[in-house]
Amino acid sequence: IVNIFFINDLYPQNTKKATKTYKEANALYSVGDFDSAIEKFLKSLKSDPNFCPSIYKLGLSYKKKNLFSNYKNLFLSYIDKTCLKNKDEVNFYLGEFFFISGDINNSKKYFDLVEDTLKFISLSKYKSNINYYLKNVDKELISFDSITSINKWHYQYTPYFNPNTNTLFFTARD
């Protein structure tokens, strides 16, 4: 019985600590100090790893800092938790992320999970573009041909050489 009371007393304490640190981080986020806000949001999540407001704002902070991989992974973890408050926003942002990344099927999946569609003005346009793509585009949008020489094109644009794969990339017009 003593252990149960101790765990119950510890949990609110962790949530209180997470809330206090979250408020400090949110103030930093509000003034645009995203680096410091990220540190505080992470500290808040150390106190309570399931503290949804910190997960949400940390994801937005990563987006502001153009750390898109962290942003995506954090929002995917938000979806897996029992967080309800910003569920539509997270689903919309994930749908938008996957749309811009070219992952149309995942984009559609997350856009379809948005319940309050009136909250997001561009949602119907995204869905319309996705539906058009799924109905009409059955081939690759960009095609790649492997060639051994680039002498045959009159207009050549700045090439890019990837030393890791020993591959040369360039664009040309026919």
GROMACS .gro file of N, CA and C in nm, residues 14-143:
model
  390
   14ASN      N    1   0.610   1.492  -1.095
   14ASN     CA    2   0.676   1.497  -1.226
   14ASN      C    3   0.597   1.584  -1.323
   15THR      N    4   0.466   1.574  -1.318
   15THR     CA    5   0.381   1.654  -1.407
   15THR      C    6   0.391   1.802  -1.369
   16LYS      N    7   0.397   1.831  -1.240
   16LYS     CA    8   0.414   1.970  -1.196
   16LYS      C    9   0.546   2.027  -1.245
   17LYS      N   10   0.651   1.948  -1.234
   17LYS     CA   11   0.782   1.993  -1.279
   17LYS      C   12   0.782   2.013  -1.432
   18ALA      N   13   0.719   1.920  -1.503
   18ALA     CA   14   0.711   1.930  -1.648
   18ALA      C   15   0.631   2.054  -1.689
   19THR      N   16   0.523   2.083  -1.616
   19THR     CA   17   0.440   2.200  -1.645
   19THR      C   18   0.518   2.329  -1.621
   20LYS      N   19   0.592   2.334  -1.513
   20LYS     CA   20   0.670   2.454  -1.482
   20LYS      C   21   0.775   2.479  -1.591
   21THR      N   22   0.847   2.376  -1.629
   21THR     CA   23   0.950   2.390  -1.733
   21THR      C   24   0.886   2.421  -1.867
   22TYR      N   25   0.769   2.363  -1.893
   22TYR     CA   26   0.696   2.389  -2.018
   22TYR      C   27   0.660   2.538  -2.029
   23LYS      N   28   0.614   2.596  -1.920
   23LYS     CA   29   0.577   2.738  -1.922
   23LYS      C   30   0.698   2.826  -1.953
   24GLU      N   31   0.813   2.791  -1.897
   24GLU     CA   32   0.936   2.866  -1.926
   24GLU      C   33   0.972   2.850  -2.075
   25ALA      N   34   0.963   2.728  -2.125
   25ALA     CA   35   0.995   2.700  -2.265
   25ALA      C   36   0.899   2.771  -2.359
   26ASN      N   37   0.772   2.771  -2.322
   26ASN     CA   38   0.670   2.835  -2.406
   26ASN      C   39   0.693   2.985  -2.415
   27ALA      N   40   0.740   3.046  -2.305
   27ALA     CA   41   0.772   3.190  -2.308
   27ALA      C   42   0.888   3.216  -2.404
   28LEU      N   43   0.987   3.129  -2.403
   28LEU     CA   44   1.100   3.142  -2.495
   28LEU      C   45   1.055   3.120  -2.640
   29TYR      N   46   0.966   3.025  -2.660
   29TYR     CA   47   0.912   2.997  -2.793
   29TYR      C   48   0.836   3.120  -2.845
   30SER      N   49   0.760   3.183  -2.758
   30SER     CA   50   0.679   3.298  -2.796
   30SER      C   51   0.761   3.416  -2.845
   31VAL      N   52   0.883   3.431  -2.792
   31VAL     CA   53   0.969   3.543  -2.835
   31VAL      C   54   1.067   3.502  -2.945
   32GLY      N   55   1.057   3.377  -2.991
   32GLY     CA   56   1.139   3.332  -3.103
   32GLY      C   57   1.275   3.276  -3.066
   33ASP      N   58   1.299   3.251  -2.939
   33ASP     CA   59   1.426   3.190  -2.898
   33ASP      C   60   1.409   3.038  -2.900
   34PHE      N   61   1.411   2.982  -3.021
   34PHE     CA   62   1.377   2.841  -3.039
   34PHE      C   63   1.484   2.748  -2.985
   35ASP      N   64   1.610   2.787  -2.990
   35ASP     CA   65   1.717   2.701  -2.936
   35ASP      C   66   1.698   2.680  -2.786
   36SER      N   67   1.675   2.789  -2.715
   36SER     CA   68   1.654   2.778  -2.570
   36SER      C   69   1.523   2.708  -2.538
   37ALA      N   70   1.422   2.734  -2.620
   37ALA     CA   71   1.292   2.669  -2.600
   37ALA      C   72   1.306   2.518  -2.616
   38ILE      N   73   1.382   2.475  -2.716
   38ILE     CA   74   1.403   2.332  -2.739
   38ILE      C   75   1.468   2.268  -2.617
   39GLU      N   76   1.568   2.333  -2.561
   39GLU     CA   77   1.635   2.281  -2.441
   39GLU      C   78   1.536   2.265  -2.326
   40LYS      N   79   1.452   2.365  -2.307
   40LYS     CA   80   1.354   2.361  -2.196
   40LYS      C   81   1.246   2.256  -2.222
   41PHE      N   82   1.199   2.247  -2.346
   41PHE     CA   83   1.098   2.145  -2.377
   41PHE      C   84   1.154   2.005  -2.353
   42LEU      N   85   1.280   1.984  -2.391
   42LEU     CA   86   1.344   1.854  -2.366
   42LEU      C   87   1.356   1.828  -2.217
   43LYS      N   88   1.389   1.931  -2.140
   43LYS     CA   89   1.398   1.917  -1.994
   43LYS      C   90   1.261   1.882  -1.936
   44SER      N   91   1.158   1.945  -1.989
   44SER     CA   92   1.021   1.915  -1.946
   44SER      C   93   0.986   1.769  -1.973
   45LEU      N   94   1.029   1.719  -2.089
   45LEU     CA   95   0.999   1.580  -2.125
   45LEU      C   96   1.083   1.481  -2.045
   46LYS      N   97   1.195   1.525  -1.989
   46LYS     CA   98   1.271   1.437  -1.900
   46LYS      C   99   1.193   1.416  -1.771
   47SER      N  100   1.122   1.519  -1.727
   47SER     CA  101   1.040   1.507  -1.606
   47SER      C  102   0.919   1.419  -1.631
   48ASP      N  103   0.857   1.437  -1.747
   48ASP     CA  104   0.738   1.359  -1.781
   48ASP      C  105   0.739   1.332  -1.931
   49PRO      N  106   0.785   1.214  -1.973
   49PRO     CA  107   0.799   1.184  -2.116
   49PRO      C  108   0.667   1.184  -2.194
   50ASN      N  109   0.555   1.179  -2.124
   50ASN     CA  110   0.424   1.177  -2.190
   50ASN      C  111   0.351   1.311  -2.180
   51PHE      N  112   0.423   1.417  -2.147
   51PHE     CA  113   0.362   1.548  -2.130
   51PHE      C  114   0.334   1.607  -2.269
   52CYS      N  115   0.210   1.595  -2.311
   52CYS     CA  116   0.169   1.627  -2.448
   52CYS      C  117   0.198   1.771  -2.491
   53PRO      N  118   0.171   1.872  -2.408
   53PRO     CA  119   0.200   2.009  -2.454
   53PRO      C  120   0.347   2.030  -2.491
   54SER      N  121   0.439   1.968  -2.416
   54SER     CA  122   0.581   1.982  -2.448
   54SER      C  123   0.616   1.909  -2.577
   55ILE      N  124   0.558   1.795  -2.599
   55ILE     CA  125   0.584   1.720  -2.722
   55ILE      C  126   0.538   1.803  -2.842
   56TYR      N  127   0.419   1.861  -2.832
   56TYR     CA  128   0.363   1.940  -2.942
   56TYR      C  129   0.449   2.063  -2.972
   57LYS      N  130   0.480   2.139  -2.869
   57LYS     CA  131   0.558   2.262  -2.890
   57LYS      C  132   0.702   2.232  -2.928
   58LEU      N  133   0.758   2.122  -2.880
   58LEU     CA  134   0.893   2.084  -2.921
   58LEU      C  135   0.893   2.052  -3.071
   59GLY      N  136   0.790   1.984  -3.116
   59GLY     CA  137   0.778   1.956  -3.259
   59GLY      C  138   0.771   2.084  -3.341
   60LEU      N  139   0.691   2.179  -3.295
   60LEU     CA  140   0.681   2.308  -3.366
   60LEU      C  141   0.814   2.383  -3.363
   61SER      N  142   0.886   2.370  -3.252
   61SER     CA  143   1.018   2.435  -3.242
   61SER      C  144   1.115   2.375  -3.342
   62TYR      N  145   1.112   2.244  -3.353
   62TYR     CA  146   1.198   2.179  -3.452
   62TYR      C  147   1.163   2.225  -3.593
   63LYS      N  148   1.036   2.243  -3.620
   63LYS     CA  149   0.994   2.290  -3.753
   63LYS      C  150   1.048   2.431  -3.777
   64LYS      N  151   1.040   2.517  -3.678
   64LYS     CA  152   1.091   2.654  -3.691
   64LYS      C  153   1.241   2.656  -3.716
   65LYS      N  154   1.312   2.559  -3.662
   65LYS     CA  155   1.458   2.550  -3.679
   65LYS      C  156   1.496   2.469  -3.804
   66ASN      N  157   1.396   2.428  -3.883
   66ASN     CA  158   1.417   2.348  -4.004
   66ASN      C  159   1.482   2.212  -3.974
   67LEU      N  160   1.454   2.158  -3.858
   67LEU     CA  161   1.499   2.024  -3.822
   67LEU      C  162   1.383   1.928  -3.850
   68PHE      N  163   1.358   1.906  -3.978
   68PHE     CA  164   1.236   1.838  -4.020
   68PHE      C  165   1.229   1.692  -3.982
   69SER      N  166   1.341   1.625  -3.975
   69SER     CA  167   1.339   1.486  -3.933
   69SER      C  168   1.294   1.474  -3.787
   70ASN      N  169   1.348   1.559  -3.701
   70ASN     CA  170   1.307   1.561  -3.560
   70ASN      C  171   1.160   1.599  -3.548
   71TYR      N  172   1.120   1.698  -3.626
   71TYR     CA  173   0.981   1.746  -3.627
   71TYR      C  174   0.886   1.632  -3.663
   72LYS      N  175   0.916   1.562  -3.771
   72LYS     CA  176   0.831   1.451  -3.815
   72LYS      C  177   0.826   1.341  -3.710
   73ASN      N  178   0.942   1.299  -3.660
   73ASN     CA  179   0.947   1.190  -3.562
   73ASN      C  180   0.873   1.224  -3.433
   74LEU      N  181   0.885   1.347  -3.389
   74LEU     CA  182   0.817   1.387  -3.267
   74LEU      C  183   0.665   1.389  -3.286
   75PHE      N  184   0.620   1.440  -3.400
   75PHE     CA  185   0.477   1.441  -3.425
   75PHE      C  186   0.421   1.301  -3.447
   76LEU      N  187   0.500   1.212  -3.504
   76LEU     CA  188   0.456   1.073  -3.515
   76LEU      C  189   0.443   1.010  -3.377
   77SER      N  190   0.534   1.044  -3.286
   77SER     CA  191   0.523   0.991  -3.149
   77SER      C  192   0.403   1.053  -3.077
   78TYR      N  193   0.372   1.179  -3.109
   78TYR     CA  194   0.255   1.247  -3.049
   78TYR      C  195   0.127   1.171  -3.086
   79ILE      N  196   0.119   1.128  -3.212
   79ILE     CA  197   0.001   1.054  -3.259
   79ILE      C  198  -0.013   0.923  -3.183
   80ASP      N  199   0.100   0.859  -3.149
   80ASP     CA  200   0.096   0.731  -3.079
   80ASP      C  201   0.056   0.744  -2.933
   81LYS      N  202   0.068   0.862  -2.877
   81LYS     CA  203   0.033   0.882  -2.736
   81LYS      C  204  -0.117   0.915  -2.726
   82THR      N  205  -0.163   0.929  -2.606
   82THR     CA  206  -0.305   0.958  -2.584
   82THR      C  207  -0.331   1.109  -2.579
   83CYS      N  208  -0.254   1.183  -2.653
   83CYS     CA  209  -0.270   1.329  -2.657
   83CYS      C  210  -0.391   1.363  -2.744
   84LEU      N  211  -0.479   1.444  -2.692
   84LEU     CA  212  -0.600   1.477  -2.767
   84LEU      C  213  -0.609   1.623  -2.809
   85LYS      N  214  -0.546   1.712  -2.732
   85LYS     CA  215  -0.569   1.856  -2.749
   85LYS      C  216  -0.536   1.907  -2.889
   86ASN      N  217  -0.424   1.875  -2.943
   86ASN     CA  218  -0.381   1.927  -3.074
   86ASN      C  219  -0.377   1.818  -3.180
   87LYS      N  220  -0.459   1.718  -3.168
   87LYS     CA  221  -0.456   1.603  -3.258
   87LYS      C  222  -0.479   1.645  -3.404
   88ASP      N  223  -0.577   1.732  -3.428
   88ASP     CA  224  -0.603   1.776  -3.565
   88ASP      C  225  -0.486   1.854  -3.623
   89GLU      N  226  -0.426   1.941  -3.542
   89GLU     CA  227  -0.312   2.018  -3.589
   89GLU      C  228  -0.196   1.926  -3.627
   90VAL      N  229  -0.169   1.828  -3.541
   90VAL     CA  230  -0.059   1.736  -3.566
   90VAL      C  231  -0.086   1.654  -3.692
   91ASN      N  232  -0.209   1.605  -3.707
   91ASN     CA  233  -0.243   1.529  -3.828
   91ASN      C  234  -0.229   1.616  -3.953
   92PHE      N  235  -0.273   1.741  -3.944
   92PHE     CA  236  -0.261   1.831  -4.058
   92PHE      C  237  -0.114   1.857  -4.092
   93TYR      N  238  -0.034   1.888  -3.989
   93TYR     CA  239   0.108   1.916  -4.012
   93TYR      C  240   0.181   1.795  -4.069
   94LEU      N  241   0.147   1.675  -4.021
   94LEU     CA  242   0.208   1.554  -4.077
   94LEU      C  243   0.165   1.533  -4.222
   95GLY      N  244   0.036   1.556  -4.249
   95GLY     CA  245  -0.013   1.544  -4.386
   95GLY      C  246   0.058   1.641  -4.478
   96GLU      N  247   0.077   1.763  -4.431
   96GLU     CA  248   0.147   1.866  -4.508
   96GLU      C  249   0.294   1.827  -4.529
   97PHE      N  250   0.357   1.777  -4.423
   97PHE     CA  251   0.497   1.735  -4.433
   97PHE      C  252   0.513   1.625  -4.538
   98PHE      N  253   0.429   1.523  -4.531
   98PHE     CA  254   0.440   1.413  -4.626
   98PHE      C  255   0.403   1.458  -4.769
   99PHE      N  256   0.309   1.551  -4.781
   99PHE     CA  257   0.273   1.603  -4.913
   99PHE      C  258   0.393   1.673  -4.976
  100ILE      N  259   0.457   1.760  -4.901
  100ILE     CA  260   0.573   1.834  -4.951
  100ILE      C  261   0.689   1.739  -4.979
  101SER      N  262   0.698   1.631  -4.901
  101SER     CA  263   0.805   1.533  -4.921
  101SER      C  264   0.776   1.440  -5.040
  102GLY      N  265   0.655   1.447  -5.094
  102GLY     CA  266   0.619   1.362  -5.207
  102GLY      C  267   0.562   1.227  -5.169
  103ASP      N  268   0.538   1.205  -5.040
  103ASP     CA  269   0.480   1.079  -4.994
  103ASP      C  270   0.328   1.096  -4.990
  104ILE      N  271   0.267   1.080  -5.105
  104ILE     CA  272   0.125   1.111  -5.123
  104ILE      C  273   0.036   1.020  -5.037
  105ASN      N  274   0.068   0.893  -5.028
  105ASN     CA  275  -0.018   0.801  -4.952
  105ASN      C  276  -0.018   0.834  -4.803
  106ASN      N  277   0.098   0.863  -4.745
  106ASN     CA  278   0.101   0.903  -4.604
  106ASN      C  279   0.035   1.038  -4.584
  107SER      N  280   0.052   1.126  -4.681
  107SER     CA  281  -0.012   1.257  -4.673
  107SER      C  282  -0.164   1.240  -4.665
  108LYS      N  283  -0.217   1.160  -4.753
  108LYS     CA  284  -0.363   1.135  -4.755
  108LYS      C  285  -0.409   1.074  -4.623
  109LYS      N  286  -0.328   0.980  -4.572
  109LYS     CA  287  -0.363   0.914  -4.445
  109LYS      C  288  -0.381   1.016  -4.332
  110TYR      N  289  -0.286   1.107  -4.318
  110TYR     CA  290  -0.294   1.203  -4.207
  110TYR      C  291  -0.397   1.313  -4.233
  111PHE      N  292  -0.411   1.356  -4.357
  111PHE     CA  293  -0.515   1.455  -4.387
  111PHE      C  294  -0.654   1.397  -4.360
  112ASP      N  295  -0.672   1.269  -4.389
  112ASP     CA  296  -0.802   1.205  -4.365
  112ASP      C  297  -0.835   1.193  -4.216
  113LEU      N  298  -0.734   1.198  -4.130
  113LEU     CA  299  -0.756   1.189  -3.985
  113LEU      C  300  -0.798   1.322  -3.922
  114VAL      N  301  -0.788   1.430  -3.997
  114VAL     CA  302  -0.828   1.561  -3.944
  114VAL      C  303  -0.980   1.564  -3.934
  115GLU      N  304  -1.030   1.589  -3.813
  115GLU     CA  305  -1.175   1.589  -3.790
  115GLU      C  306  -1.237   1.727  -3.815
  116ASP      N  307  -1.176   1.832  -3.763
  116ASP     CA  308  -1.231   1.967  -3.779
  116ASP      C  309  -1.172   2.030  -3.905
  117THR      N  310  -1.232   1.999  -4.019
  117THR     CA  311  -1.176   2.041  -4.148
  117THR      C  312  -1.188   2.191  -4.171
  118LEU      N  313  -1.277   2.258  -4.102
  118LEU     CA  314  -1.295   2.402  -4.121
  118LEU      C  315  -1.179   2.482  -4.061
  119LYS      N  316  -1.104   2.420  -3.973
  119LYS     CA  317  -0.994   2.488  -3.906
  119LYS      C  318  -0.875   2.512  -4.000
  120PHE      N  319  -0.866   2.435  -4.107
  120PHE     CA  320  -0.751   2.439  -4.196
  120PHE      C  321  -0.796   2.476  -4.337
  121ILE      N  322  -0.768   2.599  -4.377
  121ILE     CA  323  -0.816   2.654  -4.503
  121ILE      C  324  -0.760   2.576  -4.622
  122SER      N  325  -0.635   2.537  -4.616
  122SER     CA  326  -0.572   2.472  -4.731
  122SER      C  327  -0.595   2.321  -4.738
  123LEU      N  328  -0.665   2.265  -4.640
  123LEU     CA  329  -0.686   2.120  -4.637
  123LEU      C  330  -0.759   2.070  -4.761
  124SER      N  331  -0.865   2.139  -4.803
  124SER     CA  332  -0.941   2.092  -4.919
  124SER      C  333  -0.856   2.098  -5.046
  125LYS      N  334  -0.769   2.197  -5.056
  125LYS     CA  335  -0.681   2.206  -5.174
  125LYS      C  336  -0.581   2.092  -5.174
  126TYR      N  337  -0.522   2.063  -5.059
  126TYR     CA  338  -0.431   1.949  -5.050
  126TYR      C  339  -0.501   1.820  -5.092
  127LYS      N  340  -0.621   1.798  -5.036
  127LYS     CA  341  -0.695   1.676  -5.066
  127LYS      C  342  -0.731   1.668  -5.214
  128SER      N  343  -0.768   1.781  -5.271
  128SER     CA  344  -0.799   1.784  -5.414
  128SER      C  345  -0.677   1.747  -5.497
  129ASN      N  346  -0.562   1.802  -5.463
  129ASN     CA  347  -0.438   1.769  -5.534
  129ASN      C  348  -0.401   1.622  -5.518
  130ILE      N  349  -0.420   1.569  -5.399
  130ILE     CA  350  -0.390   1.428  -5.374
  130ILE      C  351  -0.483   1.340  -5.456
  131ASN      N  352  -0.612   1.371  -5.454
  131ASN     CA  353  -0.708   1.291  -5.531
  131ASN      C  354  -0.677   1.296  -5.680
  132TYR      N  355  -0.642   1.413  -5.731
  132TYR     CA  356  -0.605   1.425  -5.872
  132TYR      C  357  -0.483   1.339  -5.901
  133TYR      N  358  -0.384   1.348  -5.817
  133TYR     CA  359  -0.261   1.270  -5.836
  133TYR      C  360  -0.293   1.120  -5.837
  134LEU      N  361  -0.371   1.075  -5.740
  134LEU     CA  362  -0.399   0.932  -5.729
  134LEU      C  363  -0.482   0.882  -5.848
  135LYS      N  364  -0.566   0.967  -5.905
  135LYS     CA  365  -0.650   0.925  -6.018
  135LYS      C  366  -0.578   0.935  -6.152
  136ASN      N  367  -0.491   1.034  -6.167
  136ASN     CA  368  -0.438   1.065  -6.299
  136ASN      C  369  -0.290   1.039  -6.321
  137VAL      N  370  -0.215   1.032  -6.217
  137VAL     CA  371  -0.071   1.016  -6.235
  137VAL      C  372  -0.034   0.871  -6.205
  138ASP      N  373  -0.002   0.799  -6.312
  138ASP     CA  374   0.033   0.659  -6.293
  138ASP      C  375   0.178   0.629  -6.332
  139LYS      N  376   0.254   0.734  -6.357
  139LYS     CA  377   0.394   0.716  -6.389
  139LYS      C  378   0.477   0.810  -6.302
  140GLU      N  379   0.606   0.794  -6.308
  140GLU     CA  380   0.694   0.879  -6.230
  140GLU      C  381   0.687   1.023  -6.281
  141LEU      N  382   0.691   1.118  -6.189
  141LEU     CA  383   0.692   1.258  -6.228
  141LEU      C  384   0.827   1.299  -6.283
  142ILE      N  385   0.930   1.239  -6.234
  142ILE     CA  386   1.066   1.269  -6.279
  142ILE      C  387   1.127   1.137  -6.324
  143SER      N  388   1.185   1.137  -6.444
  143SER     CA  389   1.248   1.014  -6.491
  143SER      C  390   1.399   1.034  -6.493
   0.00000   0.00000   0.00000
